[in-house]
Amino acid sequence: MSHPESLKKLQHTLESFLERAVGQKEQRLAVLEGINRLDDIARNELGDMTGEAVGEWFARHNHQLEQGDLRPGDIDRIGHILHEIKGGLNRNAGSPEVRKIASEINRWEGAARRSRRSLTLKRGPELKTAEDDSISLFGKTLARASGMFLEMSAGRKHLLSVLDESLKSAEIQKNRETLLLSAFIIYYLKSGGYKVEPYVKRLKEAERLQKEASSYA
């Protein structure tokens, strides 16, 4: 493979990584928005409008559980809120609409219990893995870097701000994942025509500091 082809392949890999990271961030924000909306419903006085609001919530957010978008903590929090709502609805259980919503909550709770068991079963084999191949290790490194990108990019408006924080972490904390994340972002910006020379110098310095720290470890 020629050098230009290698660069093009690397560029495609980095762009795909950043696109996935942005997609994961949007997905996470949608989950948090749904939980906050359900919490708002529970805080209102439980009346005729509550059943309608819960029904609309299920219509918009049921797929998050079915697609595996929810974390165990999300499932527990949603379950707790729904339990409170169901308790209030049971005090006005004469309406067919209220009984339907209560039944839907029961169905969701059952699906949530199955989802939690599935998450537990899926995590087991990871602990038993003694050695990973290079592809698996690289994939895990990308996942960790992606998670850091999501955290660092929250509330920021420009990728350069994320790069600055990532480089600071690489320099001060000697974090390998933030060093790699910085390299990803620098190459991405360079491919878009940004002047990245100062950041390249900081990247090299951070790499030097990490090598020194490893040699003294």
PDB file of C-alpha atoms in Angstrom:
ATOM      1  CA  MET A   1       0.000   0.000   0.000  1.00  0.00           C
ATOM      2  CA  SER A   2       1.411   3.412  -1.013  1.00  0.00           C
ATOM      3  CA  HIS A   3       1.894   6.281   1.422  1.00  0.00           C
ATOM      4  CA  PRO A   4      -1.042   8.340   0.034  1.00  0.00           C
ATOM      5  CA  GLU A   5      -3.279   5.289   0.263  1.00  0.00           C
ATOM      6  CA  SER A   6      -2.194   4.686   3.864  1.00  0.00           C
ATOM      7  CA  LEU A   7      -2.946   8.314   4.759  1.00  0.00           C
ATOM      8  CA  LYS A   8      -6.348   8.112   3.077  1.00  0.00           C
ATOM      9  CA  LYS A   9      -7.191   4.930   4.971  1.00  0.00           C
ATOM     10  CA  LEU A  10      -6.087   6.491   8.271  1.00  0.00           C
ATOM     11  CA  GLN A  11      -8.148   9.590   7.536  1.00  0.00           C
ATOM     12  CA  HIS A  12     -11.210   7.445   6.873  1.00  0.00           C
ATOM     13  CA  THR A  13     -10.634   5.550  10.138  1.00  0.00           C
ATOM     14  CA  LEU A  14     -10.321   8.748  12.161  1.00  0.00           C
ATOM     15  CA  GLU A  15     -13.369  10.338  10.560  1.00  0.00           C
ATOM     16  CA  SER A  16     -15.409   7.207  11.256  1.00  0.00           C
ATOM     17  CA  PHE A  17     -14.216   7.257  14.864  1.00  0.00           C
ATOM     18  CA  LEU A  18     -15.286  10.871  15.366  1.00  0.00           C
ATOM     19  CA  GLU A  19     -18.633  10.291  13.640  1.00  0.00           C
ATOM     20  CA  ARG A  20     -19.328   7.372  15.991  1.00  0.00           C
ATOM     21  CA  ALA A  21     -18.308   9.480  18.972  1.00  0.00           C
ATOM     22  CA  VAL A  22     -20.690  12.271  17.980  1.00  0.00           C
ATOM     23  CA  GLY A  23     -23.447   9.721  17.371  1.00  0.00           C
ATOM     24  CA  GLN A  24     -22.910   8.194  20.811  1.00  0.00           C
ATOM     25  CA  LYS A  25     -23.046  11.631  22.410  1.00  0.00           C
ATOM     26  CA  GLU A  26     -26.356  12.436  20.700  1.00  0.00           C
ATOM     27  CA  GLN A  27     -27.730   9.042  21.728  1.00  0.00           C
ATOM     28  CA  ARG A  28     -26.695   9.634  25.343  1.00  0.00           C
ATOM     29  CA  LEU A  29     -28.264  13.086  25.396  1.00  0.00           C
ATOM     30  CA  ALA A  30     -31.521  11.596  24.091  1.00  0.00           C
ATOM     31  CA  VAL A  31     -31.523   9.070  26.958  1.00  0.00           C
ATOM     32  CA  LEU A  32     -30.909  11.768  29.582  1.00  0.00           C
ATOM     33  CA  GLU A  33     -33.573  13.987  28.042  1.00  0.00           C
ATOM     34  CA  GLY A  34     -36.067  11.122  28.255  1.00  0.00           C
ATOM     35  CA  ILE A  35     -35.264  10.444  31.922  1.00  0.00           C
ATOM     36  CA  ASN A  36     -35.601  14.125  32.806  1.00  0.00           C
ATOM     37  CA  ARG A  37     -38.932  14.289  30.977  1.00  0.00           C
ATOM     38  CA  LEU A  38     -40.248  11.280  32.911  1.00  0.00           C
ATOM     39  CA  ASP A  39     -39.059  12.847  36.168  1.00  0.00           C
ATOM     40  CA  ASP A  40     -40.969  16.026  35.279  1.00  0.00           C
ATOM     41  CA  ILE A  41     -44.114  13.964  34.698  1.00  0.00           C
ATOM     42  CA  ALA A  42     -43.752  12.289  38.093  1.00  0.00           C
ATOM     43  CA  ARG A  43     -43.294  15.630  39.864  1.00  0.00           C
ATOM     44  CA  ASN A  44     -46.573  17.014  38.522  1.00  0.00           C
ATOM     45  CA  GLU A  45     -49.824  16.312  40.281  1.00  0.00           C
ATOM     46  CA  LEU A  46     -51.094  12.930  39.175  1.00  0.00           C
ATOM     47  CA  GLY A  47     -54.296  13.523  37.262  1.00  0.00           C
ATOM     48  CA  ASP A  48     -55.909  12.930  33.925  1.00  0.00           C
ATOM     49  CA  MET A  49     -53.028  14.494  32.009  1.00  0.00           C
ATOM     50  CA  THR A  50     -50.426  12.260  33.690  1.00  0.00           C
ATOM     51  CA  GLY A  51     -51.690   9.098  32.020  1.00  0.00           C
ATOM     52  CA  GLU A  52     -51.593  10.780  28.629  1.00  0.00           C
ATOM     53  CA  ALA A  53     -48.076  12.127  29.266  1.00  0.00           C
ATOM     54  CA  VAL A  54     -46.783   8.709  30.336  1.00  0.00           C
ATOM     55  CA  GLY A  55     -48.321   7.124  27.265  1.00  0.00           C
ATOM     56  CA  GLU A  56     -46.559   9.642  25.051  1.00  0.00           C
ATOM     57  CA  TRP A  57     -43.298   8.991  26.921  1.00  0.00           C
ATOM     58  CA  PHE A  58     -43.528   5.254  26.262  1.00  0.00           C
ATOM     59  CA  ALA A  59     -44.234   5.882  22.577  1.00  0.00           C
ATOM     60  CA  ARG A  60     -41.082   8.008  22.257  1.00  0.00           C
ATOM     61  CA  HIS A  61     -38.637   6.118  24.500  1.00  0.00           C
ATOM     62  CA  ASN A  62     -39.567   2.416  24.588  1.00  0.00           C
ATOM     63  CA  HIS A  63     -37.103   1.730  21.749  1.00  0.00           C
ATOM     64  CA  GLN A  64     -34.169   2.813  23.949  1.00  0.00           C
ATOM     65  CA  LEU A  65     -34.635  -0.232  26.162  1.00  0.00           C
ATOM     66  CA  GLU A  66     -35.258  -2.567  23.225  1.00  0.00           C
ATOM     67  CA  GLN A  67     -32.143  -1.359  21.353  1.00  0.00           C
ATOM     68  CA  GLY A  68     -29.871  -1.536  24.403  1.00  0.00           C
ATOM     69  CA  ASP A  69     -29.282   2.236  24.638  1.00  0.00           C
ATOM     70  CA  LEU A  70     -29.868   2.297  28.396  1.00  0.00           C
ATOM     71  CA  ARG A  71     -27.231   1.671  31.034  1.00  0.00           C
ATOM     72  CA  PRO A  72     -28.064  -0.318  34.207  1.00  0.00           C
ATOM     73  CA  GLY A  73     -28.219   2.945  36.177  1.00  0.00           C
ATOM     74  CA  ASP A  74     -30.640   4.398  33.616  1.00  0.00           C
ATOM     75  CA  ILE A  75     -32.893   1.352  33.875  1.00  0.00           C
ATOM     76  CA  ASP A  76     -32.929   1.541  37.676  1.00  0.00           C
ATOM     77  CA  ARG A  77     -33.710   5.272  37.700  1.00  0.00           C
ATOM     78  CA  ILE A  78     -36.498   4.940  35.132  1.00  0.00           C
ATOM     79  CA  GLY A  79     -37.929   1.970  37.037  1.00  0.00           C
ATOM     80  CA  HIS A  80     -37.970   3.965  40.272  1.00  0.00           C
ATOM     81  CA  ILE A  81     -39.761   6.902  38.620  1.00  0.00           C
ATOM     82  CA  LEU A  82     -42.302   4.620  36.939  1.00  0.00           C
ATOM     83  CA  HIS A  83     -42.959   2.902  40.285  1.00  0.00           C
ATOM     84  CA  GLU A  84     -43.810   6.287  41.819  1.00  0.00           C
ATOM     85  CA  ILE A  85     -46.076   7.148  38.902  1.00  0.00           C
ATOM     86  CA  LYS A  86     -47.823   3.778  39.094  1.00  0.00           C
ATOM     87  CA  GLY A  87     -48.476   4.292  42.800  1.00  0.00           C
ATOM     88  CA  GLY A  88     -50.211   7.572  42.033  1.00  0.00           C
ATOM     89  CA  LEU A  89     -52.183   6.098  39.158  1.00  0.00           C
ATOM     90  CA  ASN A  90     -53.417   3.229  41.350  1.00  0.00           C
ATOM     91  CA  ARG A  91     -55.182   5.769  43.519  1.00  0.00           C
ATOM     92  CA  ASN A  92     -57.274   6.671  40.467  1.00  0.00           C
ATOM     93  CA  ALA A  93     -57.479   3.202  38.948  1.00  0.00           C
ATOM     94  CA  GLY A  94     -61.075   3.409  37.733  1.00  0.00           C
ATOM     95  CA  SER A  95     -60.222   4.758  34.297  1.00  0.00           C
ATOM     96  CA  PRO A  96     -59.513   2.279  31.483  1.00  0.00           C
ATOM     97  CA  GLU A  97     -56.751   4.608  30.292  1.00  0.00           C
ATOM     98  CA  VAL A  98     -55.096   4.540  33.724  1.00  0.00           C
ATOM     99  CA  ARG A  99     -55.309   0.736  33.841  1.00  0.00           C
ATOM    100  CA  LYS A 100     -53.721   0.588  30.389  1.00  0.00           C
ATOM    101  CA  ILE A 101     -50.823   2.832  31.476  1.00  0.00           C
ATOM    102  CA  ALA A 102     -50.321   0.784  34.663  1.00  0.00           C
ATOM    103  CA  SER A 103     -50.222  -2.362  32.521  1.00  0.00           C
ATOM    104  CA  GLU A 104     -47.654  -0.735  30.240  1.00  0.00           C
ATOM    105  CA  ILE A 105     -45.493   0.143  33.256  1.00  0.00           C
ATOM    106  CA  ASN A 106     -45.694  -3.483  34.418  1.00  0.00           C
ATOM    107  CA  ARG A 107     -44.631  -4.645  30.958  1.00  0.00           C
ATOM    108  CA  TRP A 108     -41.709  -2.203  30.940  1.00  0.00           C
ATOM    109  CA  GLU A 109     -40.571  -3.369  34.385  1.00  0.00           C
ATOM    110  CA  GLY A 110     -40.531  -6.964  33.153  1.00  0.00           C
ATOM    111  CA  ALA A 111     -38.521  -6.025  30.072  1.00  0.00           C
ATOM    112  CA  ALA A 112     -36.112  -4.002  32.257  1.00  0.00           C
ATOM    113  CA  ARG A 113     -35.479  -7.012  34.501  1.00  0.00           C
ATOM    114  CA  ARG A 114     -34.672  -9.154  31.459  1.00  0.00           C
ATOM    115  CA  SER A 115     -32.400  -6.426  30.113  1.00  0.00           C
ATOM    116  CA  ARG A 116     -30.448  -6.238  33.373  1.00  0.00           C
ATOM    117  CA  ARG A 117     -29.970 -10.017  33.361  1.00  0.00           C
ATOM    118  CA  SER A 118     -28.791  -9.837  29.752  1.00  0.00           C
ATOM    119  CA  LEU A 119     -26.256  -7.124  30.617  1.00  0.00           C
ATOM    120  CA  THR A 120     -24.912  -9.243  33.464  1.00  0.00           C
ATOM    121  CA  LEU A 121     -24.554 -12.310  31.261  1.00  0.00           C
ATOM    122  CA  LYS A 122     -22.794 -10.360  28.525  1.00  0.00           C
ATOM    123  CA  ARG A 123     -20.187  -8.927  30.895  1.00  0.00           C
ATOM    124  CA  GLY A 124     -19.067 -12.275  32.291  1.00  0.00           C
ATOM    125  CA  PRO A 125     -16.859 -13.534  29.420  1.00  0.00           C
ATOM    126  CA  GLU A 126     -14.825 -10.289  29.415  1.00  0.00           C
ATOM    127  CA  LEU A 127     -13.464 -11.156  32.855  1.00  0.00           C
ATOM    128  CA  LYS A 128     -12.395 -14.580  31.662  1.00  0.00           C
ATOM    129  CA  THR A 129     -10.403 -13.352  28.687  1.00  0.00           C
ATOM    130  CA  ALA A 130      -6.732 -13.902  29.428  1.00  0.00           C
ATOM    131  CA  GLU A 131      -5.287 -12.397  26.289  1.00  0.00           C
ATOM    132  CA  ASP A 132      -6.688 -10.205  23.560  1.00  0.00           C
ATOM    133  CA  ASP A 133      -5.486 -10.005  19.980  1.00  0.00           C
ATOM    134  CA  SER A 134      -4.277  -6.731  18.503  1.00  0.00           C
ATOM    135  CA  ILE A 135      -7.605  -5.924  16.822  1.00  0.00           C
ATOM    136  CA  SER A 136      -9.514  -6.352  20.078  1.00  0.00           C
ATOM    137  CA  LEU A 137      -6.998  -4.283  22.020  1.00  0.00           C
ATOM    138  CA  PHE A 138      -7.125  -1.511  19.436  1.00  0.00           C
ATOM    139  CA  GLY A 139     -10.914  -1.566  19.495  1.00  0.00           C
ATOM    140  CA  LYS A 140     -10.931  -1.198  23.277  1.00  0.00           C
ATOM    141  CA  THR A 141      -8.454   1.667  23.044  1.00  0.00           C
ATOM    142  CA  LEU A 142     -10.712   3.415  20.512  1.00  0.00           C
ATOM    143  CA  ALA A 143     -13.701   2.873  22.804  1.00  0.00           C
ATOM    144  CA  ARG A 144     -11.898   4.424  25.769  1.00  0.00           C
ATOM    145  CA  ALA A 145     -10.713   7.345  23.640  1.00  0.00           C
ATOM    146  CA  SER A 146     -14.268   7.778  22.362  1.00  0.00           C
ATOM    147  CA  GLY A 147     -15.570   7.923  25.926  1.00  0.00           C
ATOM    148  CA  MET A 148     -12.996  10.554  26.823  1.00  0.00           C
ATOM    149  CA  PHE A 149     -13.965  12.554  23.741  1.00  0.00           C
ATOM    150  CA  LEU A 150     -17.613  12.509  24.823  1.00  0.00           C
ATOM    151  CA  GLU A 151     -16.712  13.769  28.287  1.00  0.00           C
ATOM    152  CA  MET A 152     -14.319  16.468  27.089  1.00  0.00           C
ATOM    153  CA  SER A 153     -16.624  17.727  24.327  1.00  0.00           C
ATOM    154  CA  ALA A 154     -19.649  18.192  26.590  1.00  0.00           C
ATOM    155  CA  GLY A 155     -20.606  21.862  26.601  1.00  0.00           C
ATOM    156  CA  ARG A 156     -17.841  22.906  24.211  1.00  0.00           C
ATOM    157  CA  LYS A 157     -18.390  24.560  20.848  1.00  0.00           C
ATOM    158  CA  HIS A 158     -15.145  23.840  18.979  1.00  0.00           C
ATOM    159  CA  LEU A 159     -12.939  20.832  18.483  1.00  0.00           C
ATOM    160  CA  LEU A 160      -9.820  22.904  19.258  1.00  0.00           C
ATOM    161  CA  SER A 161     -11.045  23.303  22.849  1.00  0.00           C
ATOM    162  CA  VAL A 162     -11.325  19.532  23.161  1.00  0.00           C
ATOM    163  CA  LEU A 163      -7.841  19.122  21.683  1.00  0.00           C
ATOM    164  CA  ASP A 164      -6.379  21.590  24.170  1.00  0.00           C
ATOM    165  CA  GLU A 165      -7.899  19.712  27.127  1.00  0.00           C
ATOM    166  CA  SER A 166      -6.836  16.352  25.707  1.00  0.00           C
ATOM    167  CA  LEU A 167      -3.238  17.541  25.323  1.00  0.00           C
ATOM    168  CA  LYS A 168      -3.219  18.925  28.865  1.00  0.00           C
ATOM    169  CA  SER A 169      -4.349  15.537  30.154  1.00  0.00           C
ATOM    170  CA  ALA A 170      -1.669  13.791  28.102  1.00  0.00           C
ATOM    171  CA  GLU A 171       1.008  16.191  29.407  1.00  0.00           C
ATOM    172  CA  ILE A 172       0.003  16.292  33.075  1.00  0.00           C
ATOM    173  CA  GLN A 173      -1.610  12.916  33.742  1.00  0.00           C
ATOM    174  CA  LYS A 174       0.593  10.968  31.278  1.00  0.00           C
ATOM    175  CA  ASN A 175      -2.571   9.350  29.927  1.00  0.00           C
ATOM    176  CA  ARG A 176      -1.962   7.183  26.851  1.00  0.00           C
ATOM    177  CA  GLU A 177      -5.569   7.316  25.624  1.00  0.00           C
ATOM    178  CA  THR A 178      -5.641  11.119  25.676  1.00  0.00           C
ATOM    179  CA  LEU A 179      -2.333  11.145  23.798  1.00  0.00           C
ATOM    180  CA  LEU A 180      -3.882   8.973  21.082  1.00  0.00           C
ATOM    181  CA  LEU A 181      -7.084  11.025  21.099  1.00  0.00           C
ATOM    182  CA  SER A 182      -5.000  14.172  20.615  1.00  0.00           C
ATOM    183  CA  ALA A 183      -3.258  12.565  17.646  1.00  0.00           C
ATOM    184  CA  PHE A 184      -6.609  11.594  16.115  1.00  0.00           C
ATOM    185  CA  ILE A 185      -7.971  15.130  16.458  1.00  0.00           C
ATOM    186  CA  ILE A 186      -4.765  16.742  15.133  1.00  0.00           C
ATOM    187  CA  TYR A 187      -4.821  14.586  12.007  1.00  0.00           C
ATOM    188  CA  TYR A 188      -8.534  15.245  11.522  1.00  0.00           C
ATOM    189  CA  LEU A 189      -7.980  19.019  11.778  1.00  0.00           C
ATOM    190  CA  LYS A 190      -4.955  18.881   9.515  1.00  0.00           C
ATOM    191  CA  SER A 191      -6.981  17.092   6.842  1.00  0.00           C
ATOM    192  CA  GLY A 192      -9.487  19.961   7.085  1.00  0.00           C
ATOM    193  CA  GLY A 193      -6.856  22.611   6.458  1.00  0.00           C
ATOM    194  CA  TYR A 194      -6.276  23.825  10.024  1.00  0.00           C
ATOM    195  CA  LYS A 195      -2.841  25.038  11.148  1.00  0.00           C
ATOM    196  CA  VAL A 196      -1.876  22.413  13.677  1.00  0.00           C
ATOM    197  CA  GLU A 197       1.910  22.880  14.029  1.00  0.00           C
ATOM    198  CA  PRO A 198       1.728  24.217  17.632  1.00  0.00           C
ATOM    199  CA  TYR A 199      -0.423  21.265  18.626  1.00  0.00           C
ATOM    200  CA  VAL A 200       1.956  18.818  16.956  1.00  0.00           C
ATOM    201  CA  LYS A 201       4.802  20.237  19.088  1.00  0.00           C
ATOM    202  CA  ARG A 202       2.704  19.794  22.228  1.00  0.00           C
ATOM    203  CA  LEU A 203       1.844  16.255  21.162  1.00  0.00           C
ATOM    204  CA  LYS A 204       5.521  15.370  20.737  1.00  0.00           C
ATOM    205  CA  GLU A 205       6.337  16.897  24.123  1.00  0.00           C
ATOM    206  CA  ALA A 206       3.520  14.953  25.787  1.00  0.00           C
ATOM    207  CA  GLU A 207       4.796  11.765  24.160  1.00  0.00           C
ATOM    208  CA  ARG A 208       8.317  12.494  25.435  1.00  0.00           C
ATOM    209  CA  LEU A 209       7.019  13.058  28.965  1.00  0.00           C
ATOM    210  CA  GLN A 210       5.077   9.801  28.877  1.00  0.00           C
ATOM    211  CA  LYS A 211       8.141   7.864  27.715  1.00  0.00           C
ATOM    212  CA  GLU A 212      10.194   9.373  30.525  1.00  0.00           C
ATOM    213  CA  ALA A 213       7.508   8.496  33.068  1.00  0.00           C
ATOM    214  CA  SER A 214       7.418   4.909  31.778  1.00  0.00           C
ATOM    215  CA  SER A 215      11.201   4.563  32.016  1.00  0.00           C
ATOM    216  CA  TYR A 216      11.144   5.638  35.683  1.00  0.00           C
ATOM    217  CA  ALA A 217       8.168   3.464  36.566  1.00  0.00           C
TER     218      ALA A 217
END
